[in-house]
Short mmCIF file of C-alpha atoms in Angstrom, two decimals:
data_model
loop_
_atom_site.label_atom_id
_atom_site.label_comp_id
_atom_site.label_asym_id
_atom_site.label_seq_id
_atom_site.Cartn_x
_atom_site.Cartn_y
_atom_site.Cartn_z
CA UNK N 11 -81.11 9.93 16.32
CA UNK N 12 -82.84 12.34 13.99
CA UNK N 13 -84.08 15.85 14.54
CA UNK N 14 -87.32 16.77 12.81
CA UNK N 15 -86.62 14.27 10.06
CA UNK N 16 -82.96 15.23 9.63
CA UNK N 17 -80.18 12.68 9.79
CA UNK N 18 -77.90 14.36 12.31
CA UNK N 19 -74.82 12.50 11.07
CA UNK N 20 -75.29 14.22 7.70
CA UNK N 21 -75.25 17.55 9.55
CA UNK N 22 -71.89 16.50 11.01
CA UNK N 23 -70.68 15.65 7.50
CA UNK N 24 -71.72 19.11 6.29
CA UNK N 25 -69.57 20.68 9.00
CA UNK N 26 -66.71 18.37 8.01
CA UNK N 27 -67.16 19.38 4.36
CA UNK N 28 -66.81 23.02 5.44
CA UNK N 29 -63.42 22.17 6.92
CA UNK N 30 -62.52 20.25 3.79
CA UNK N 31 -63.25 23.22 1.50
CA UNK N 32 -60.85 25.36 3.51
CA UNK N 33 -58.36 22.50 3.25
CA UNK N 34 -58.62 22.59 -0.55
CA UNK N 35 -57.70 26.27 -0.69
CA UNK N 36 -54.91 25.79 1.85
CA UNK N 37 -53.19 22.62 0.63
CA UNK N 38 -53.63 23.66 -3.00
CA UNK N 39 -51.02 26.37 -2.53
CA UNK N 40 -48.34 23.71 -2.10
CA UNK N 41 -49.62 21.54 -4.96
CA UNK N 42 -49.73 24.43 -7.43
CA UNK N 43 -46.24 25.75 -6.69
CA UNK N 44 -45.08 23.97 -9.82
CA UNK N 45 -42.49 21.77 -8.11
CA UNK N 46 -43.66 18.14 -8.27
CA UNK N 47 -41.32 16.97 -5.53
CA UNK N 48 -40.31 17.65 -1.95
CA UNK N 49 -42.00 17.20 1.41
CA UNK N 50 -44.35 20.17 1.02
CA UNK N 51 -45.59 18.97 -2.36
CA UNK N 52 -46.25 15.48 -0.98
CA UNK N 53 -48.02 16.97 2.03
CA UNK N 54 -50.17 19.09 -0.26
CA UNK N 55 -51.09 16.06 -2.38
CA UNK N 56 -51.97 14.01 0.71
CA UNK N 57 -54.24 16.66 2.14
CA UNK N 58 -55.80 17.34 -1.26
CA UNK N 59 -56.63 13.65 -1.67
CA UNK N 60 -58.48 13.69 1.66
CA UNK N 61 -60.39 16.97 1.25
CA UNK N 62 -61.01 17.32 -2.48
CA UNK N 63 -64.49 15.68 -2.41
CA UNK N 64 -65.81 18.63 -0.36
CA UNK N 65 -67.85 20.41 -3.05
CA UNK N 66 -69.43 17.19 -4.41
CA UNK N 67 -70.35 16.32 -0.81
CA UNK N 68 -72.09 19.68 -0.47
CA UNK N 69 -74.09 18.94 -3.63
CA UNK N 70 -74.97 15.44 -2.41
CA UNK N 71 -76.16 16.81 0.94
CA UNK N 72 -78.22 19.48 -0.82
CA UNK N 73 -79.91 16.80 -2.89
CA UNK N 74 -80.62 14.73 0.21
CA UNK N 75 -82.44 17.56 1.97
CA UNK N 76 -83.98 19.45 -0.96
CA UNK N 77 -85.31 16.69 -3.22
CA UNK N 78 -88.48 14.78 -2.43
CA UNK N 79 -90.22 17.59 -0.56
CA UNK N 80 -93.94 18.09 -1.06
CA UNK N 81 -93.76 21.69 -2.27
CA UNK N 82 -95.23 23.53 -5.22
CA UNK N 83 -92.90 25.06 -7.78
CA UNK N 84 -93.78 28.55 -6.58
CA UNK N 85 -93.20 27.78 -2.90
CA UNK N 86 -89.85 26.14 -3.60
CA UNK N 87 -88.55 29.01 -5.72
CA UNK N 88 -89.78 31.72 -3.31
CA UNK N 89 -88.01 30.06 -0.37
CA UNK N 90 -84.62 29.49 -1.97
CA UNK N 91 -83.84 31.36 -5.19
CA UNK N 92 -84.07 34.94 -3.81
CA UNK N 93 -81.67 34.07 -0.97
CA UNK N 94 -79.02 32.77 -3.37
CA UNK N 95 -79.40 35.84 -5.58
CA UNK N 96 -78.94 38.13 -2.57
CA UNK N 97 -75.76 36.26 -1.60
CA UNK N 98 -74.35 36.67 -5.11
CA UNK N 99 -75.35 40.33 -5.30
CA UNK N 100 -73.36 41.10 -2.13
CA UNK N 101 -70.42 38.71 -2.09
CA UNK N 102 -69.44 38.94 -5.75
CA UNK N 103 -68.71 42.71 -5.66
CA UNK N 104 -67.17 42.23 -2.21
CA UNK N 105 -64.61 39.77 -3.54
CA UNK N 106 -63.88 41.83 -6.63
CA UNK N 107 -63.10 44.74 -4.32
CA UNK N 108 -61.13 42.44 -2.01
CA UNK N 109 -58.97 41.17 -4.87
CA UNK N 110 -58.37 44.72 -6.08
CA UNK N 111 -57.30 45.84 -2.58
CA UNK N 112 -54.92 42.87 -2.42
CA UNK N 113 -53.29 44.10 -5.60
CA UNK N 114 -54.46 41.23 -7.81
CA UNK N 115 -55.12 41.81 -11.48
CA UNK N 116 -58.88 42.27 -11.27
CA UNK N 117 -59.03 42.69 -15.04
CA UNK N 118 -58.01 39.06 -15.58
CA UNK N 119 -60.84 37.92 -13.31
CA UNK N 120 -63.42 40.06 -15.06
CA UNK N 121 -62.15 38.98 -18.49
CA UNK N 122 -62.99 35.39 -17.58
CA UNK N 123 -66.56 36.22 -16.59
CA UNK N 124 -68.24 33.90 -19.09
CA UNK N 125 -66.16 30.93 -17.94
CA UNK N 126 -66.96 31.67 -14.30
CA UNK N 127 -63.43 32.79 -13.33
CA UNK N 128 -64.84 36.10 -12.10
CA UNK N 129 -66.84 34.26 -9.45
CA UNK N 130 -63.88 32.96 -7.42
CA UNK N 131 -65.39 30.32 -5.08
CA UNK N 132 -68.89 31.74 -5.61
CA UNK N 133 -69.25 29.63 -8.76
CA UNK N 134 -70.78 27.07 -6.39
CA UNK N 135 -73.71 29.41 -5.67
CA UNK N 136 -74.30 29.89 -9.41
CA UNK N 137 -74.19 26.12 -9.94
CA UNK N 138 -76.63 25.62 -7.07
CA UNK N 139 -79.05 28.06 -8.71
CA UNK N 140 -79.07 25.83 -11.79
CA UNK N 141 -79.75 22.71 -9.74
CA UNK N 142 -82.51 24.41 -7.77
CA UNK N 143 -84.13 25.54 -11.01
CA UNK N 144 -84.86 21.91 -11.96
CA UNK N 145 -85.81 20.59 -8.50
CA UNK N 146 -89.57 20.55 -9.24
CA UNK N 147 -88.88 18.56 -12.41
CA UNK N 148 -86.63 16.14 -10.52
CA UNK N 149 -89.29 15.73 -7.85
CA UNK N 150 -91.80 14.71 -10.50
CA UNK N 151 -89.33 12.15 -11.86
CA UNK N 152 -88.76 10.86 -8.32
CA UNK N 153 -92.49 10.46 -7.74
CA UNK N 154 -92.79 8.38 -10.89
CA UNK N 155 -89.79 6.25 -9.91
CA UNK N 156 -91.39 5.57 -6.53
CA UNK N 157 -94.86 4.80 -7.86
CA UNK N 158 -94.38 0.99 -7.86
CA UNK N 159 -92.93 0.32 -4.43
CA UNK N 160 -89.57 0.54 -2.66
CA UNK N 161 -87.73 -2.19 -4.58
CA UNK N 162 -88.59 -0.70 -7.97
CA UNK N 163 -87.84 2.80 -6.69
CA UNK N 164 -84.37 1.80 -5.48
CA UNK N 165 -83.52 0.22 -8.83
CA UNK N 166 -84.83 3.14 -10.88
CA UNK N 167 -83.24 5.84 -8.75
CA UNK N 168 -79.84 4.13 -8.73
CA UNK N 169 -80.02 3.55 -12.48
CA UNK N 170 -80.85 7.20 -13.16
CA UNK N 171 -78.23 8.44 -10.67
CA UNK N 172 -75.55 6.26 -12.27
CA UNK N 173 -76.42 7.45 -15.76
CA UNK N 174 -76.27 11.10 -14.70
CA UNK N 175 -72.95 10.55 -12.90
CA UNK N 176 -71.43 8.85 -15.95
CA UNK N 177 -72.60 11.70 -18.17
CA UNK N 178 -71.00 14.16 -15.75
CA UNK N 179 -67.72 12.23 -15.75
CA UNK N 180 -67.69 12.07 -19.56
CA UNK N 181 -68.50 15.78 -19.87
CA UNK N 182 -65.79 16.68 -17.37
CA UNK N 183 -63.22 14.50 -19.15
CA UNK N 184 -64.20 15.94 -22.54
CA UNK N 185 -63.72 19.49 -21.25
CA UNK N 186 -60.34 18.60 -19.72
CA UNK N 187 -58.95 16.86 -22.80
CA UNK N 188 -59.99 19.63 -25.17
CA UNK N 189 -59.14 22.42 -22.74
CA UNK N 190 -62.69 23.67 -23.17
CA UNK N 191 -63.94 26.43 -20.88
CA UNK N 192 -67.68 26.02 -20.86
CA UNK N 193 -70.06 28.93 -20.33
CA UNK N 194 -70.34 28.88 -16.55
CA UNK N 195 -74.14 28.92 -16.51
CA UNK N 196 -74.03 25.47 -18.13
CA UNK N 197 -71.86 23.81 -15.48
CA UNK N 198 -74.75 22.66 -13.27
CA UNK N 199 -75.97 19.70 -15.43
CA UNK N 200 -72.72 17.86 -14.67
CA UNK N 201 -73.69 17.84 -10.97
CA UNK N 202 -77.17 16.36 -11.40
CA UNK N 203 -75.84 12.88 -10.62
CA UNK N 204 -74.44 14.02 -7.27
CA UNK N 205 -77.71 15.82 -6.52
CA UNK N 206 -79.87 12.76 -7.15
CA UNK N 207 -77.45 10.39 -5.38
CA UNK N 208 -77.98 12.41 -2.20
CA UNK N 209 -81.70 11.73 -2.25
CA UNK N 210 -81.21 8.10 -3.30
CA UNK N 211 -78.78 7.32 -0.48
CA UNK N 212 -80.91 9.15 2.07
CA UNK N 213 -83.92 7.01 1.19
CA UNK N 214 -81.99 3.78 0.57
CA UNK N 215 -79.05 4.00 2.95
CA UNK N 216 -76.56 1.11 3.13
CA UNK N 217 -77.01 -1.19 6.11
CA UNK N 218 -73.29 -1.45 6.88
CA UNK N 219 -70.88 1.44 7.23
CA UNK N 220 -67.54 -0.39 6.97
CA UNK N 221 -67.68 -1.07 3.19
CA UNK N 222 -68.43 2.60 2.51
CA UNK N 223 -65.58 3.75 4.76
CA UNK N 224 -63.23 1.23 3.13
CA UNK N 225 -64.17 2.51 -0.33
CA UNK N 226 -63.51 6.09 0.76
CA UNK N 227 -60.10 5.10 2.11
CA UNK N 228 -59.23 3.14 -1.03
CA UNK N 229 -60.33 5.93 -3.36
CA UNK N 230 -58.39 8.50 -1.32
CA UNK N 231 -55.18 6.46 -1.46
CA UNK N 232 -55.69 5.83 -5.17
CA UNK N 233 -56.29 9.55 -5.71
CA UNK N 234 -52.98 10.42 -4.08
CA UNK N 235 -50.95 8.01 -6.20
CA UNK N 236 -52.84 8.77 -9.42
CA UNK N 237 -52.41 12.52 -9.00
CA UNK N 238 -48.72 12.15 -8.15
CA UNK N 239 -48.21 10.08 -11.29
CA UNK N 240 -50.14 12.66 -13.31
CA UNK N 241 -48.00 15.54 -12.03
CA UNK N 242 -44.78 13.66 -12.74
CA UNK N 243 -45.93 13.13 -16.33
CA UNK N 244 -47.23 16.65 -16.90
CA UNK N 245 -50.93 15.79 -16.78
CA UNK N 246 -51.77 18.23 -13.99
CA UNK N 247 -54.99 18.32 -12.03
CA UNK N 248 -57.40 16.00 -13.85
CA UNK N 249 -57.80 13.63 -10.90
CA UNK N 250 -58.67 16.52 -8.59
CA UNK N 251 -61.55 17.76 -10.73
CA UNK N 252 -64.93 17.46 -9.03
CA UNK N 253 -66.14 14.89 -11.55
CA UNK N 254 -63.09 12.73 -12.00
CA UNK N 255 -63.93 9.06 -11.30
CA UNK N 256 -61.96 8.83 -8.06
CA UNK N 257 -63.54 11.99 -6.66
CA UNK N 258 -66.98 10.59 -7.51
CA UNK N 259 -66.20 7.38 -5.62
CA UNK N 260 -64.68 9.25 -2.71
CA UNK N 261 -67.56 11.71 -2.26
CA UNK N 262 -70.34 9.13 -2.59
CA UNK N 263 -68.67 6.59 -0.30
CA UNK N 264 -68.03 9.18 2.42
CA UNK N 265 -71.66 10.32 2.30
CA UNK N 266 -72.81 6.68 2.33
CA UNK N 267 -70.66 6.05 5.41
CA UNK N 268 -72.23 8.92 7.33
CA UNK N 269 -75.81 8.29 6.22
CA UNK N 270 -75.51 4.60 7.17
CA UNK N 271 -75.25 5.58 10.84
CA UNK N 272 -78.85 6.76 10.86
CA UNK N 273 -78.11 9.46 13.43
CA UNK N 274 -75.83 10.46 16.27
CA UNK N 275 -76.01 11.99 19.72
CA UNK N 276 -73.79 13.60 22.33
CA UNK N 277 -70.84 15.70 21.21
CA UNK N 278 -71.23 14.75 17.55
CA UNK N 279 -74.81 16.02 17.53
CA UNK N 280 -73.61 19.32 19.00
CA UNK N 281 -71.05 19.61 16.23
CA UNK N 282 -73.84 18.99 13.73
CA UNK N 283 -75.71 22.02 15.05
CA UNK N 284 -73.05 24.17 13.39
CA UNK N 285 -74.35 23.09 9.99
CA UNK N 286 -76.57 26.18 9.72
CA UNK N 287 -73.44 28.37 9.62
CA UNK N 288 -71.53 26.38 7.01
CA UNK N 289 -72.76 28.31 3.96
CA UNK N 290 -71.72 31.53 5.67
CA UNK N 291 -68.31 30.06 6.49
CA UNK N 292 -67.96 29.04 2.85
CA UNK N 293 -68.73 32.60 1.74
CA UNK N 294 -66.30 34.40 4.07
CA UNK N 295 -63.45 31.89 4.32
CA UNK N 296 -61.39 33.12 1.36
CA UNK N 297 -61.01 36.60 2.85
CA UNK N 298 -60.25 35.11 6.28
CA UNK N 299 -57.71 32.72 4.75
CA UNK N 300 -55.91 35.63 3.07
CA UNK N 301 -55.69 37.51 6.38
CA UNK N 302 -54.62 34.49 8.45
CA UNK N 303 -51.99 33.52 5.87
CA UNK N 304 -50.57 37.05 5.81
CA UNK N 305 -50.31 37.13 9.60
CA UNK N 306 -48.59 33.73 9.73
CA UNK N 307 -46.14 34.71 6.98
CA UNK N 308 -45.14 37.78 9.00
CA UNK N 309 -45.08 36.16 12.45
CA UNK N 310 -44.12 32.51 11.90
CA UNK N 311 -42.43 32.19 8.49
CA UNK N 312 -40.87 28.86 9.48
CA UNK N 313 -44.34 27.35 9.97
CA UNK N 314 -45.26 28.27 6.40
CA UNK N 315 -42.33 26.15 5.21
CA UNK N 316 -43.71 22.99 6.85
CA UNK N 317 -46.88 22.02 5.01
CA UNK N 318 -47.57 18.97 7.18
CA UNK N 319 -48.12 21.28 10.17
CA UNK N 320 -49.13 24.47 8.44
CA UNK N 321 -52.10 23.06 6.54
CA UNK N 322 -54.08 21.66 9.52
CA UNK N 323 -53.21 24.67 11.70
CA UNK N 324 -54.36 27.15 9.07
CA UNK N 325 -57.49 25.14 8.30
CA UNK N 326 -58.45 25.14 11.98
CA UNK N 327 -57.70 28.84 12.44
CA UNK N 328 -59.58 29.88 9.31
CA UNK N 329 -62.58 27.70 10.14
CA UNK N 330 -63.07 29.06 13.65
CA UNK N 331 -62.33 32.68 12.74
CA UNK N 332 -64.78 32.38 9.83
CA UNK N 333 -67.35 30.86 12.18
CA UNK N 334 -66.89 33.78 14.56
CA UNK N 335 -67.38 36.25 11.71
CA UNK N 336 -70.56 34.46 10.63
CA UNK N 337 -71.98 34.39 14.16
CA UNK N 338 -71.24 38.11 14.51
CA UNK N 339 -72.88 38.92 11.18
CA UNK N 340 -75.99 36.97 12.17
CA UNK N 341 -76.32 39.19 15.24
CA UNK N 342 -76.42 42.31 13.08
CA UNK N 343 -79.83 42.90 11.44
CA UNK N 344 -78.27 44.40 8.32
CA UNK N 345 -75.92 41.42 7.82
CA UNK N 346 -77.88 38.37 8.94
CA UNK N 347 -79.26 37.69 5.46
CA UNK N 348 -75.80 37.78 3.88
CA UNK N 349 -74.57 34.55 5.49
#
């Protein structure tokens, strides 16, 4: 089932990715404690392995719905760029103030402005601006790839997507090995492969879903063991970077699994209708997570010591509270354009 040309299962995946992003910022607390052992550390690694592909999935979904549209450059930019700039103009100062009120060292955030550390989770919006800037160019490339029929188009699009993904992996690995903090405005080219893969898989979806799901499961299990080995040998978080090879496989295979369905109905379709609130949930969830965590620390400290239970409970609480905040903001004329 599709709605006005949308694959409704991809809408469901976007909602799931919203949950996964909250999971990253929740389970990461246990992974980054610095103790590479114990039940909480293992729980954190397990959850991280499942949810870490969230941001790449967002990029893939954006590519699926944004690329290939018959729009002029001017129309495309007028519809999308101003909205992203408004979101940055509001939420960036909001989170700087939020961090200051929490007692964090706001100076350290501002000092890392050129590497994007000042943007907290809003770096994604900046990266999306870069991708959107080249959408008209990508659409022209897509039109040329599709000029000679479906078979040639599939081959050309997959070849170009693979090349861009490999370049992103190499760039990411280069930055990690050298400890290089790139100027944050130049991060977006690494995500071009994800962006184009979204369009490619939407137009040339796999016929069977089981292989894609199996690949996601295999890459997730491999990610857990690879990251545990890395921590034990002092290599840190390479495998959890958005462009590490296992994350690439995990994100693409999960998207391929969902897009292979072709559509969904019933309760799943109703879940997919939440997709219009996911960007807002992404924007507000850090503040909500801070508040929910503080309340749980004060009221149920024992729960905070059990990561296996605490992580899913906090993720669920933060997601639904954030959703409520977003729905409330959309009812207020002055706030509806901020989420």
